[in-house]
Short mmCIF file of C-alpha atoms in Angstrom, two decimals:
data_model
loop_
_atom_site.label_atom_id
_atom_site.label_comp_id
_atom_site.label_asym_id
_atom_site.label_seq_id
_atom_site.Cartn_x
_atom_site.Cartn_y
_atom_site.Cartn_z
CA UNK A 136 34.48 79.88 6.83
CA UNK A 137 30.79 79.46 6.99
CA UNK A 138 28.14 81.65 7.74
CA UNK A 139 25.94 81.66 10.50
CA UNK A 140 23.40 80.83 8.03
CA UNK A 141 24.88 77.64 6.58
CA UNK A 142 25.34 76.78 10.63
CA UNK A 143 21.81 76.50 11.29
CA UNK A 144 20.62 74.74 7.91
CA UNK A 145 23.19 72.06 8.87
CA UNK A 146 21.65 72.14 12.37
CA UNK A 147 18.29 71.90 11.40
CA UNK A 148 19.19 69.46 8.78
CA UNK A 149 20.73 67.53 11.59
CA UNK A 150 17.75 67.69 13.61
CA UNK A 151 15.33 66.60 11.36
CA UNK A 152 17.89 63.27 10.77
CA UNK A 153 17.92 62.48 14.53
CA UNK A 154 13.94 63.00 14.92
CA UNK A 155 13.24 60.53 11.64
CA UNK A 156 15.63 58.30 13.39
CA UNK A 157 14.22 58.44 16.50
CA UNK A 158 10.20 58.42 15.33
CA UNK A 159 11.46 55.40 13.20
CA UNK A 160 13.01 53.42 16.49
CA UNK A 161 10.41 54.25 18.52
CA UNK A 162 7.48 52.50 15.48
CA UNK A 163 9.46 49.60 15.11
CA UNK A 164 10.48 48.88 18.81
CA UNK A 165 6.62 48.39 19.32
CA UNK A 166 5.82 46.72 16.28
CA UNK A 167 8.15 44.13 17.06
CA UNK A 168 6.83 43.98 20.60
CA UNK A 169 3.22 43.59 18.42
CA UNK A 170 4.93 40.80 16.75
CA UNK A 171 6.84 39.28 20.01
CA UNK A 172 3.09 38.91 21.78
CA UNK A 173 1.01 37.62 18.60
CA UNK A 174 3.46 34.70 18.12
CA UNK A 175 3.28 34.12 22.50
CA UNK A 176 -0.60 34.03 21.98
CA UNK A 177 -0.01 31.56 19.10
CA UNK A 178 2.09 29.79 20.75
CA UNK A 179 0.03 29.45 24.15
CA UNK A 180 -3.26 28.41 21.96
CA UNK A 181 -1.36 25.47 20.13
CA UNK A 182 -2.66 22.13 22.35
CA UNK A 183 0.17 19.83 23.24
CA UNK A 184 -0.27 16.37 22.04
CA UNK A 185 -0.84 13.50 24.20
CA UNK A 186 0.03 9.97 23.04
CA UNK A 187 -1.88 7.24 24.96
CA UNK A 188 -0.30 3.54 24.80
CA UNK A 189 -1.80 0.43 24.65
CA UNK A 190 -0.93 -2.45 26.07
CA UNK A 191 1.25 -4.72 23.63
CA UNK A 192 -0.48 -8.14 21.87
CA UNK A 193 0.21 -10.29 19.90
CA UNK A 194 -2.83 -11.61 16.83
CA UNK A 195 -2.34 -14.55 15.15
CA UNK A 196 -2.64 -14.11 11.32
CA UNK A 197 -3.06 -16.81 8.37
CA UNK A 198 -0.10 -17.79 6.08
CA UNK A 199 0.39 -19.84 3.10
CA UNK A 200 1.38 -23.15 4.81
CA UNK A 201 1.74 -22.18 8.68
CA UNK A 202 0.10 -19.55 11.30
CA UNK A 203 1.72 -16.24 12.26
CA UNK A 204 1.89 -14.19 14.56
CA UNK A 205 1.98 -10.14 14.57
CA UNK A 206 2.75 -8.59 18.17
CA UNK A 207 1.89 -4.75 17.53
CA UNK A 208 2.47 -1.75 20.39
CA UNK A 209 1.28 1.30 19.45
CA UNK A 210 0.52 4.72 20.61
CA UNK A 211 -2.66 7.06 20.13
CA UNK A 212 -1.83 11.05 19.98
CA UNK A 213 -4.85 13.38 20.81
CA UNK A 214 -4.96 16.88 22.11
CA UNK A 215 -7.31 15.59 24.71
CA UNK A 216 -5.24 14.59 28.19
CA UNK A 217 -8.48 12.92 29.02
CA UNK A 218 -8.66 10.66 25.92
CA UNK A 219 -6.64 8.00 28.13
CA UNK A 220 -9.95 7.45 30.42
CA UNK A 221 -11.69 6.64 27.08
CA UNK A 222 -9.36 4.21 26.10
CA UNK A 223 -9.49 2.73 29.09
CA UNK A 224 -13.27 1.85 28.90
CA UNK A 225 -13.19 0.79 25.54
CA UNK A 226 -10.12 -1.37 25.45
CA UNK A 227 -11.87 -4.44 24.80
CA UNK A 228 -13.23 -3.13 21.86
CA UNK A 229 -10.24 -1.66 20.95
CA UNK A 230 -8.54 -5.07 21.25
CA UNK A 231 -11.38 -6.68 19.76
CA UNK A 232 -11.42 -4.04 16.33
CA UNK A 233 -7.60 -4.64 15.94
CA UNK A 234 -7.80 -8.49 16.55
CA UNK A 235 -10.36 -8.71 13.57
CA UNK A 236 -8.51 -6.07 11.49
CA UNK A 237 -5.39 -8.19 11.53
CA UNK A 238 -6.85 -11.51 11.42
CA UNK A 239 -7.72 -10.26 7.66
CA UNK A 240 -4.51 -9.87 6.96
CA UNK A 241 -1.95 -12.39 5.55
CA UNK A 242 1.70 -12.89 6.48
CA UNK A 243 3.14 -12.10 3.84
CA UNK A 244 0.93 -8.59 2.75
CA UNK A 245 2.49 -7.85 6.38
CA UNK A 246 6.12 -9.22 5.87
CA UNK A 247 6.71 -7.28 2.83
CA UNK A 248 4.59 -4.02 4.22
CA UNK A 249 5.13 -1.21 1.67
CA UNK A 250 3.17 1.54 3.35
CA UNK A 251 3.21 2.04 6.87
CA UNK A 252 1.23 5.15 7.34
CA UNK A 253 -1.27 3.50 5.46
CA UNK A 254 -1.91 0.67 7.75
CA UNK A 255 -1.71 3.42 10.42
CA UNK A 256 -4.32 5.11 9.05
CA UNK A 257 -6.68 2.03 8.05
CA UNK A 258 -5.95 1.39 12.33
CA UNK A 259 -7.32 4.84 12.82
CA UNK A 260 -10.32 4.72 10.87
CA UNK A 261 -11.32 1.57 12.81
CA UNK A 262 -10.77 2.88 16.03
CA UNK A 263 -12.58 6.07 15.34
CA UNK A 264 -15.48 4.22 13.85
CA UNK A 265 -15.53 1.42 16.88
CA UNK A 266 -15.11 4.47 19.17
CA UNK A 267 -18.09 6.04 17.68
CA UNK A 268 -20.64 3.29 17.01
CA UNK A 269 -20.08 2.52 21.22
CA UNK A 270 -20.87 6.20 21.96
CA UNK A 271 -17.57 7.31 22.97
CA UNK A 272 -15.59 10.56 21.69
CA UNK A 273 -13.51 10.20 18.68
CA UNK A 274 -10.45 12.47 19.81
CA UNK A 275 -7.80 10.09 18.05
CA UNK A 276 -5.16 12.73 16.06
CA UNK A 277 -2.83 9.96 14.77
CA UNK A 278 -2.16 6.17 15.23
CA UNK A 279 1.69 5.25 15.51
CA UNK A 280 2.86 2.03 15.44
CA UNK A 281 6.12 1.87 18.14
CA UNK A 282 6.45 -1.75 17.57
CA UNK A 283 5.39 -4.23 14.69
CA UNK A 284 6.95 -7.64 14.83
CA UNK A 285 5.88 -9.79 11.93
CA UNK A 286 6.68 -14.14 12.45
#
C-alpha cells in the first residue's frame, strides 16, 4: 500500500502536470489568435488588381513580299480602380504608341514570336512612357496580351 506521503507527491506531481498543460494552452491559444489577425491585416492591405481592356485593332505590319496584319486585344492590370478613366483619355495615344510600335515590326519576327512576356513588357514600357510624357499617372502593373492574331 502507499503512504499518505507518496499520495500527495503523486498529487502534487499531478498538479503541477495539469497547470504546465493548462499555462501552455492558454499561450498558444492566443498566439495563434496573434497569428490568425496578422495574416487578416495582411490580407486586408493586399490591393486587388484591376485589369482594364482595350478595345481590339487590328495594325498592319510589313512582310517580305505582302502586308500583314496583327489584330491584338489586350488587358492592363493596376491596383488603381480608377486607372480605367486614364485610359480612357489617353486612348488615342495609346492606340497611336501601339500602332507605331507594331508597324516596326515584321511578320515574320511576329509569326515565329519566341518570347511573349517580352513583347508584353516592351508594350508596357511604351505605354508607361506615352502615359508619362502626356502628364498622366503611370499606374500600369502588367500588360497581357488576351488575343494576338498574326496574318
Amino acid at each position: 500500500m502507499h503512504s499518505q506521503g507518496s499520495n500527495r507527491k503523486q498529487l502534487t506531481r499531478s498538479l503541477v502536470i495539469l497547470a504546465a498543460v493548462a499555462g501552455s494552452s492558454y499561450w498558444a491559444g492566443t498566439q495563434t489568435a496573434q497569428w490568425w489577425q496578422q495574416d487578416d491585416q495582411r490580407t486586408a492591405l493586399t490591393p486587388a488588381a484591376h485589369f482594364h481592356k482595350l478595345d481590339r485593332f487590328v495594325i498592319s505590319i510589313p512582310g517580305e513580299q505582302y502586308q500583314h496584319y496583327v489584330q491584338l486585344e489586350l488587358a492592363i492590370k493596376s491596383e488603381s480602380a480608377e486607372f480605367s478613366d486614364v485610359l480612357t483619355q489617353a486612348e488615342p495615344l495609346v492606340r497611336n504608341g501601339l500602332m507605331h510600335l507594331f508597324s516596326k515590326k515584321h511578320y515574320e519576327e511576329l509569326s515565329q514570336l519566341q518570347d511573349l512576356n517580352g513583347l508584353q513588357n516592351e508594350v508596357k514600357v511604351l505605354l508607361a512612357d506615352t502615359l508619362q510624357r502626356n502628364g498622366y499617372p503611370n499606374q500600369i502593373d502588367e500588360v497581357l496580351f488576351t488575343r494576338l492574331v498574326v496574318q
